[in-house]
Short mmCIF file of C-alpha atoms and ligand atoms in Angstrom, two decimals:
data_model
loop_
_atom_site.label_atom_id
_atom_site.label_comp_id
_atom_site.label_asym_id
_atom_site.label_seq_id
_atom_site.Cartn_x
_atom_site.Cartn_y
_atom_site.Cartn_z
CA MET A 1 55.48 148.34 61.72
CA LYS A 2 58.42 151.21 61.29
CA LYS A 3 60.40 149.71 64.21
CA ARG A 4 60.62 146.77 62.28
CA TRP A 5 61.50 148.48 59.89
CA GLN A 6 64.29 150.17 62.37
CA LEU A 7 65.26 146.58 63.63
CA MET A 8 65.75 145.66 59.84
CA GLY A 9 67.92 148.29 59.61
CA ILE A 10 70.12 147.72 62.40
CA VAL A 11 70.69 143.84 61.51
CA MET A 12 71.54 144.70 57.92
CA ALA A 13 73.66 146.96 59.00
CA VAL A 14 75.81 144.22 61.49
CA VAL A 15 75.83 141.95 58.68
CA ILE A 16 77.49 145.07 55.93
CA MET A 17 79.64 145.73 58.85
CA ALA A 18 80.38 142.16 59.88
CA SER A 19 82.10 141.43 56.32
CA ALA A 20 83.77 144.44 55.75
CA LEU A 21 85.39 143.36 58.34
CA GLY A 22 86.31 140.20 57.05
CA GLN A 23 84.51 138.87 60.03
CA PRO A 24 82.27 135.69 58.42
CA ALA A 25 78.59 136.27 58.91
CA PHE A 26 78.98 131.89 59.04
CA ALA A 27 76.27 130.80 56.92
CA ALA A 28 74.30 128.27 57.35
CA VAL A 29 76.49 125.64 58.31
CA LYS A 30 74.53 122.83 60.18
CA LEU A 31 76.76 119.67 60.64
CA THR A 32 74.37 116.70 62.36
CA GLY A 33 77.68 115.01 62.94
CA LYS A 34 76.58 111.36 61.11
CA THR A 35 78.67 109.77 58.46
CA LYS A 36 76.96 109.10 55.08
CA GLN A 37 77.67 106.46 52.40
CA THR A 38 78.93 107.10 49.09
CA GLU A 39 79.16 105.60 45.93
CA TYR A 40 82.91 105.52 45.47
CA SER A 41 83.10 107.24 41.59
CA ASP A 42 81.40 109.75 43.39
CA THR A 43 84.30 110.33 46.19
CA PRO A 44 86.93 112.55 45.31
CA PHE A 45 89.66 109.99 44.77
CA GLY A 46 86.64 108.65 42.29
CA LYS A 47 86.05 111.16 40.36
CA HIS A 48 89.53 112.64 40.04
CA GLY A 49 92.13 109.60 40.41
CA LYS A 50 95.63 110.08 40.65
CA LEU A 51 96.58 113.74 41.16
CA LYS A 52 99.87 115.15 39.04
CA VAL A 53 101.93 118.58 38.67
CA GLU A 54 101.38 120.62 35.68
CA GLY A 55 102.56 123.86 35.81
CA THR A 56 101.75 125.67 38.73
CA LYS A 57 98.63 123.18 38.98
CA LEU A 58 98.19 119.88 40.47
CA VAL A 59 95.41 118.38 37.81
CA ASP A 60 93.33 115.30 38.08
CA LYS A 61 93.36 112.37 36.09
CA ASN A 62 91.28 114.17 33.00
CA GLY A 63 94.12 116.74 33.19
CA ASP A 64 92.21 119.31 35.41
CA THR A 65 92.56 121.43 38.01
CA PHE A 66 92.24 119.81 41.02
CA GLN A 67 92.13 122.29 44.44
CA LEU A 68 92.88 119.90 47.13
CA LYS A 69 91.18 121.15 50.81
CA GLY A 70 91.84 120.21 53.49
CA VAL A 71 92.94 119.57 57.16
CA SER A 72 95.75 118.24 59.13
CA THR A 73 96.02 116.19 62.14
CA HIS A 74 98.03 117.96 64.97
CA GLY A 75 100.98 115.93 66.17
CA ILE A 76 100.28 112.27 65.38
CA ASN A 77 102.61 111.74 68.51
CA TRP A 78 100.28 113.96 70.87
CA ASP A 79 96.92 113.10 72.52
CA VAL A 80 95.88 116.09 71.06
CA GLY A 81 96.48 114.48 67.59
CA TYR A 82 96.07 111.06 67.60
CA PRO A 83 92.72 110.09 68.77
CA TYR A 84 91.20 112.20 65.97
CA VAL A 85 92.76 110.18 63.44
CA ASN A 86 89.99 107.70 62.96
CA TYR A 87 87.24 106.63 60.05
CA ASN A 88 84.37 108.20 61.21
CA SER A 89 86.07 111.14 62.11
CA ILE A 90 86.96 111.46 58.97
CA SER A 91 84.33 110.32 56.75
CA ASN A 92 82.75 113.56 58.88
CA LEU A 93 85.41 115.66 57.07
CA ARG A 94 84.74 113.81 53.70
CA ASP A 95 80.60 113.90 54.38
CA GLU A 96 79.92 117.58 55.98
CA TRP A 97 82.88 119.52 56.42
CA GLY A 98 83.78 119.54 52.50
CA VAL A 99 87.11 118.20 52.97
CA ASN A 100 89.06 116.07 49.86
CA CYS A 101 92.28 115.71 51.33
CA ILE A 102 93.65 114.42 55.53
CA ARG A 103 97.16 115.48 56.66
CA VAL A 104 98.78 113.30 58.95
CA ALA A 105 101.68 115.70 60.33
CA MET A 106 104.26 113.52 62.37
CA TYR A 107 106.94 115.93 64.67
CA THR A 108 110.29 114.18 64.38
CA GLN A 109 111.56 116.06 67.18
CA ASP A 110 108.92 117.34 69.15
CA TYR A 111 107.03 115.75 72.22
CA ASN A 112 108.30 112.30 71.85
CA GLY A 113 109.10 112.39 67.88
CA TYR A 114 109.53 109.67 65.35
CA CYS A 115 113.32 110.10 65.62
CA VAL A 116 113.30 110.79 69.08
CA THR A 117 110.90 107.91 70.82
CA GLY A 118 111.47 104.43 71.23
CA ALA A 119 110.59 101.30 68.71
CA ASN A 120 106.75 100.85 69.89
CA GLU A 121 105.92 104.68 70.18
CA ARG A 122 107.67 104.35 66.32
CA LYS A 123 105.38 101.46 65.63
CA LYS A 124 101.82 103.24 67.14
CA LEU A 125 103.08 105.76 64.86
CA LEU A 126 102.92 103.57 61.62
CA ASN A 127 99.52 102.06 62.87
CA THR A 128 98.40 105.83 63.29
CA ILE A 129 99.69 106.46 59.65
CA HIS A 130 98.24 103.40 58.24
CA THR A 131 94.68 104.31 60.08
CA ALA A 132 94.91 107.83 58.27
CA VAL A 133 95.91 105.95 54.69
CA THR A 134 93.65 103.16 54.74
CA SER A 135 90.24 105.48 56.52
CA ALA A 136 91.48 107.66 53.59
CA LYS A 137 91.41 105.48 50.86
CA LYS A 138 88.34 103.70 51.52
CA LEU A 139 86.73 107.10 51.85
CA GLY A 140 87.91 108.39 48.64
CA ILE A 141 90.14 111.14 50.01
CA TYR A 142 93.70 112.69 49.06
CA VAL A 143 96.55 111.69 51.70
CA ILE A 144 99.18 113.92 52.63
CA ILE A 145 102.12 111.76 54.52
CA ASP A 146 104.18 114.95 56.63
CA TRP A 147 107.34 114.88 58.03
CA HIS A 148 106.92 117.29 60.74
CA ILE A 149 110.21 118.56 61.26
CA LEU A 150 110.01 121.71 63.77
CA ASN A 151 112.31 122.43 66.73
CA ASP A 152 114.87 120.09 65.00
CA GLN A 153 115.02 123.74 62.40
CA THR A 154 117.01 121.66 59.32
CA PRO A 155 115.90 118.40 57.82
CA LYS A 156 119.65 117.47 57.35
CA LYS A 157 119.70 116.42 61.13
CA TYR A 158 117.49 113.17 60.72
CA GLN A 159 117.85 112.76 57.59
CA LYS A 160 118.76 109.73 57.72
CA GLN A 161 115.86 108.67 59.60
CA ALA A 162 113.67 110.16 56.58
CA LYS A 163 115.02 108.58 53.75
CA ALA A 164 114.63 104.73 55.97
CA PHE A 165 110.55 106.16 56.78
CA PHE A 166 109.96 107.64 53.11
CA LYS A 167 111.57 104.17 51.51
CA LYS A 168 109.29 102.00 54.17
CA VAL A 169 106.07 104.46 53.86
CA SER A 170 105.95 104.74 50.12
CA GLN A 171 107.14 100.81 49.85
CA LYS A 172 103.97 100.23 51.78
CA TYR A 173 101.90 102.47 50.16
CA LYS A 174 102.96 102.30 46.47
CA LYS A 175 99.11 100.85 45.36
CA TYR A 176 97.49 103.41 46.82
CA GLY A 177 97.11 106.21 44.55
CA ASN A 178 95.95 109.05 46.55
CA VAL A 179 98.92 109.25 48.87
CA LEU A 180 101.02 112.44 49.11
CA TYR A 181 104.25 113.18 50.93
CA GLU A 182 105.30 116.01 52.19
CA ILE A 183 109.08 115.85 52.57
CA CYS A 184 110.06 118.48 55.57
CA ASN A 185 107.33 120.57 56.95
CA GLU A 186 109.29 123.83 58.20
CA PRO A 187 112.74 124.57 57.74
CA ASN A 188 113.64 127.18 59.75
CA GLY A 189 117.05 128.65 61.38
CA GLY A 190 118.22 130.24 58.30
CA THR A 191 118.58 126.27 57.21
CA SER A 192 119.20 127.50 53.91
CA TRP A 193 117.57 126.85 50.56
CA GLY A 194 120.54 125.20 49.12
CA THR A 195 120.25 122.77 52.20
CA ILE A 196 116.92 122.40 51.45
CA LYS A 197 117.46 121.28 47.80
CA SER A 198 120.32 118.65 49.09
CA TYR A 199 118.03 117.28 51.75
CA ALA A 200 115.18 116.32 48.96
CA LYS A 201 117.45 115.31 46.71
CA SER A 202 118.63 112.51 48.80
CA VAL A 203 114.64 111.77 49.57
CA ILE A 204 112.71 112.01 46.51
CA PRO A 205 114.63 108.86 45.17
CA CYS A 206 113.35 106.41 48.22
CA ILE A 207 110.23 107.75 46.85
CA ARG A 208 110.35 107.17 43.43
CA ASN A 209 112.04 104.03 43.74
CA ASN A 210 109.06 102.70 44.60
CA ASN A 211 106.62 105.40 43.09
CA LYS A 212 107.59 107.18 40.17
CA ASN A 213 104.73 109.42 40.32
CA ALA A 214 103.61 110.08 43.86
CA VAL A 215 103.69 114.12 44.30
CA ILE A 216 106.14 115.32 46.41
CA ILE A 217 105.79 118.07 48.24
CA VAL A 218 108.94 120.06 49.96
CA GLY A 219 109.10 122.97 52.85
CA THR A 220 110.65 126.10 51.99
CA PRO A 221 113.04 128.61 54.24
CA ASN A 222 111.56 130.32 57.13
CA TRP A 223 108.76 128.15 58.43
CA SER A 224 107.73 127.14 54.48
CA GLN A 225 107.29 130.96 53.15
CA ASP A 226 110.08 131.57 51.24
CA VAL A 227 108.37 130.12 47.98
CA ASP A 228 109.64 132.85 46.28
CA VAL A 229 113.67 132.16 46.90
CA ALA A 230 112.59 129.02 45.70
CA ALA A 231 110.93 130.46 42.78
CA LYS A 232 114.39 131.16 42.08
CA SER A 233 116.24 128.00 41.73
CA PRO A 234 113.38 124.61 42.02
CA LEU A 235 114.69 121.49 42.00
CA LYS A 236 115.90 120.27 38.97
CA GLY A 237 115.03 116.82 36.45
CA TYR A 238 112.32 115.70 38.93
CA LYS A 239 108.41 115.27 38.07
CA ASN A 240 105.40 116.57 40.24
CA ILE A 241 107.13 117.99 42.78
CA MET A 242 105.60 120.54 45.14
CA TYR A 243 106.48 123.72 47.30
CA ALA A 244 105.06 123.86 50.44
CA VAL A 245 103.81 127.54 51.40
CA HIS A 246 102.38 128.24 55.18
CA PHE A 247 100.21 131.01 56.93
CA TYR A 248 99.21 132.21 59.74
CA ALA A 249 96.57 135.23 58.64
CA ALA A 250 97.26 136.92 61.87
CA THR A 251 100.76 136.89 61.50
CA HIS A 252 101.63 136.69 57.77
CA GLN A 253 99.79 139.46 55.70
CA GLN A 254 100.75 141.52 52.22
CA SER A 255 104.06 141.00 52.59
CA TYR A 256 103.74 137.29 52.66
CA ARG A 257 101.14 137.34 50.54
CA ASP A 258 102.95 139.10 47.46
CA LYS A 259 106.41 136.59 48.40
CA CYS A 260 104.36 133.62 47.44
CA GLU A 261 102.70 135.11 44.20
CA ALA A 262 105.93 135.96 42.87
CA ALA A 263 106.38 132.54 42.97
CA PHE A 264 103.49 131.48 41.21
CA LYS A 265 104.16 134.31 38.62
CA ALA A 266 108.08 132.42 37.77
CA GLY A 267 105.47 129.42 37.53
CA LEU A 268 106.35 127.43 40.75
CA PRO A 269 104.06 124.91 41.91
CA VAL A 270 103.04 125.85 45.54
CA ILE A 271 100.50 124.52 47.49
CA CYS A 272 99.64 125.55 51.19
CA THR A 273 100.18 122.43 53.53
CA GLU A 274 99.21 124.11 56.95
CA PHE A 275 97.83 127.39 57.61
CA SER A 276 94.98 129.20 60.37
CA ALA A 277 93.49 132.71 60.81
CA CYS A 278 95.57 133.30 63.70
CA GLU A 279 98.95 134.43 64.93
CA ALA A 280 101.90 131.84 63.89
CA SER A 281 102.22 130.68 67.54
CA GLY A 282 98.71 129.01 66.84
CA GLN A 283 97.51 131.63 69.28
CA GLY A 284 96.11 135.00 69.68
CA ALA A 285 93.56 136.91 67.44
CA TYR A 286 91.93 135.74 64.05
CA ASN A 287 92.14 138.02 61.43
CA PHE A 288 89.86 136.42 59.05
CA SER A 289 90.01 139.33 56.76
CA SER A 290 93.66 138.60 56.32
CA ALA A 291 92.83 134.48 55.27
CA ASN A 292 90.17 135.84 53.10
CA GLU A 293 93.15 137.14 51.12
CA TRP A 294 94.94 134.54 51.52
CA LEU A 295 92.42 131.93 49.87
CA LYS A 296 91.40 134.56 47.35
CA LEU A 297 95.46 134.56 46.05
CA LEU A 298 95.45 130.22 46.45
CA ASP A 299 91.95 130.32 44.34
CA LYS A 300 93.13 132.91 41.59
CA TYR A 301 95.98 129.54 40.77
CA GLY A 302 93.95 127.25 41.45
CA ALA A 303 96.16 125.99 44.54
CA GLY A 304 95.44 123.63 47.69
CA TYR A 305 95.21 124.62 50.71
CA ILE A 306 94.79 122.72 54.12
CA SER A 307 94.00 124.08 57.68
CA TRP A 308 95.67 123.96 61.06
CA SER A 309 94.66 121.80 63.33
CA LEU A 310 91.87 118.85 63.95
CA SER A 311 92.17 118.93 67.66
CA ASN A 312 90.40 120.19 70.56
CA LYS A 313 93.13 121.55 72.04
CA SER A 314 92.92 124.93 73.73
CA GLU A 315 94.96 127.23 71.46
CA SER A 316 93.06 129.33 68.36
CA CYS A 317 94.04 127.14 65.95
CA SER A 318 92.16 124.30 67.17
CA LEU A 319 89.09 123.17 64.87
CA LEU A 320 87.09 121.84 67.58
CA LYS A 321 85.97 123.54 70.71
CA SER A 322 88.26 122.96 74.17
CA SER A 323 85.23 121.45 75.57
CA CYS A 324 84.58 118.87 72.86
CA ASN A 325 85.06 115.47 74.32
CA LYS A 326 84.51 113.82 70.76
CA THR A 327 87.04 112.02 68.39
CA SER A 328 84.00 111.99 65.86
CA GLY A 329 80.53 113.05 65.00
CA TYR A 330 81.29 116.42 65.66
CA LYS A 331 78.38 118.85 65.28
CA THR A 332 78.03 123.11 64.35
CA SER A 333 78.09 123.52 68.23
CA ASP A 334 81.71 121.42 68.49
CA LEU A 335 83.27 123.51 66.01
CA SER A 336 85.25 126.92 67.72
CA ARG A 337 85.26 130.02 65.30
CA MET A 338 87.61 129.21 63.37
CA GLY A 339 86.35 125.30 62.89
CA LYS A 340 83.18 127.09 61.47
CA TRP A 341 84.55 129.85 59.67
CA LEU A 342 86.61 127.14 57.25
CA VAL A 343 83.40 124.57 56.80
CA GLY A 344 81.53 127.91 55.79
CA LYS A 345 84.29 128.32 53.59
CA TYR A 346 85.21 124.89 52.24
CA ARG A 347 80.78 124.57 51.78
CA GLU A 348 80.99 127.95 49.80
C1 IDC B 1 102.14 123.92 66.64
C2 IDC B 1 100.96 123.30 67.88
C3 IDC B 1 100.83 122.77 69.85
C4 IDC B 1 102.79 123.08 70.01
C5 IDC B 1 103.73 123.46 68.87
C6 IDC B 1 105.03 122.77 68.94
O1 IDC B 1 99.66 124.03 67.65
O2 IDC B 1 100.14 123.18 70.03
O3 IDC B 1 102.45 123.01 71.33
O4 IDC B 1 102.86 123.04 67.84
O5 IDC B 1 106.24 123.58 68.86
C7 IDC B 1 104.00 125.58 62.62
C8 IDC B 1 104.00 124.39 62.70
C9 IDC B 1 103.09 123.92 63.57
C10 IDC B 1 102.80 124.62 64.99
C11 IDC B 1 101.65 125.63 64.34
C12 IDC B 1 101.18 126.30 65.34
O6 IDC B 1 104.21 123.76 61.73
O7 IDC B 1 103.67 122.06 64.49
O8 IDC B 1 102.14 123.71 65.73
N1 IDC B 1 102.33 126.26 63.71
O9 IDC B 1 102.44 126.88 66.27
N2 IDC B 1 104.35 126.30 61.76
C13 IDC B 1 103.40 128.28 62.25
C14 IDC B 1 102.46 127.57 63.05
#
């Protein structure tokens, strides 16, 4: 009897210590990997309809705050990215992960990205986007089309291509109320907010000519961290514009959260379209207590967040284990530590 109490004491102590350290206790998340049928009116898009921006927040068709909770693909130009873009996979995310949004990340320059590859490859990329958009529509969730600049540093480099691309996709998807557009993932290399604004002013009208109201997300300087800088001089004269903040919790800690909170306080509509609990390299150890602080901050302002990435690539930010070879039907044992933590959070 005494032994049993001692044992219970030890178990309790471990649980308390783990939560104090911000380590996830990995609540009972049991994934079956099966897809479910859901009445359209019970799906996120069925219930909430077209989103718009009000103040710092996204609101649904009834004007109620709506928080996107999503997963980003890895680059759809990579073989660790596009295979996961299929109906059953996206259904798993909706049915069991608590996801109401997917982000389709299409690199522009890195690794045979859209702007540096041939016509056939570009067609494949557009087909993958189409699969994502039509699957998300059928499943009643939201989808972000992400122009994933990275090593190109400034969105100006491929502005011409960006304009043509956003004209094309916004025309193609103008009847899809579940599509959001992210026009430049992470400007970097010293690209100023002024430069990004000038790019945004040239791309936004390409979308607006086809779709007056779709939500458009603009990246911010320094790998989408300087939302405080954007808050001092937001874009004027457009509605339904949001500004991206990205965090990798082991690298970006309190001083970055302070910048983000300053932006909210200044009235900037901020959305976190990319995050992970690891380092900015996508590798290294997790810092779940920092990640928890980030989500707490975003929750406080009703802001959405999207996790990078749905992949089995051998790196910390992958939501699937590198030993998982499935591209749908994910069970709990297929998820990485990051994946388990994320699903625990989304299903809380
Ligand atoms: C990383 C991928 C990695 C790939 C690299 C390409 O995880 O597999 O080799 O890009 O350069 C970002 C970027 C995102 C990065 C991610 C992790 O938006 O493209 O993905 N990250 O480094 N910003 C901060 C971190």
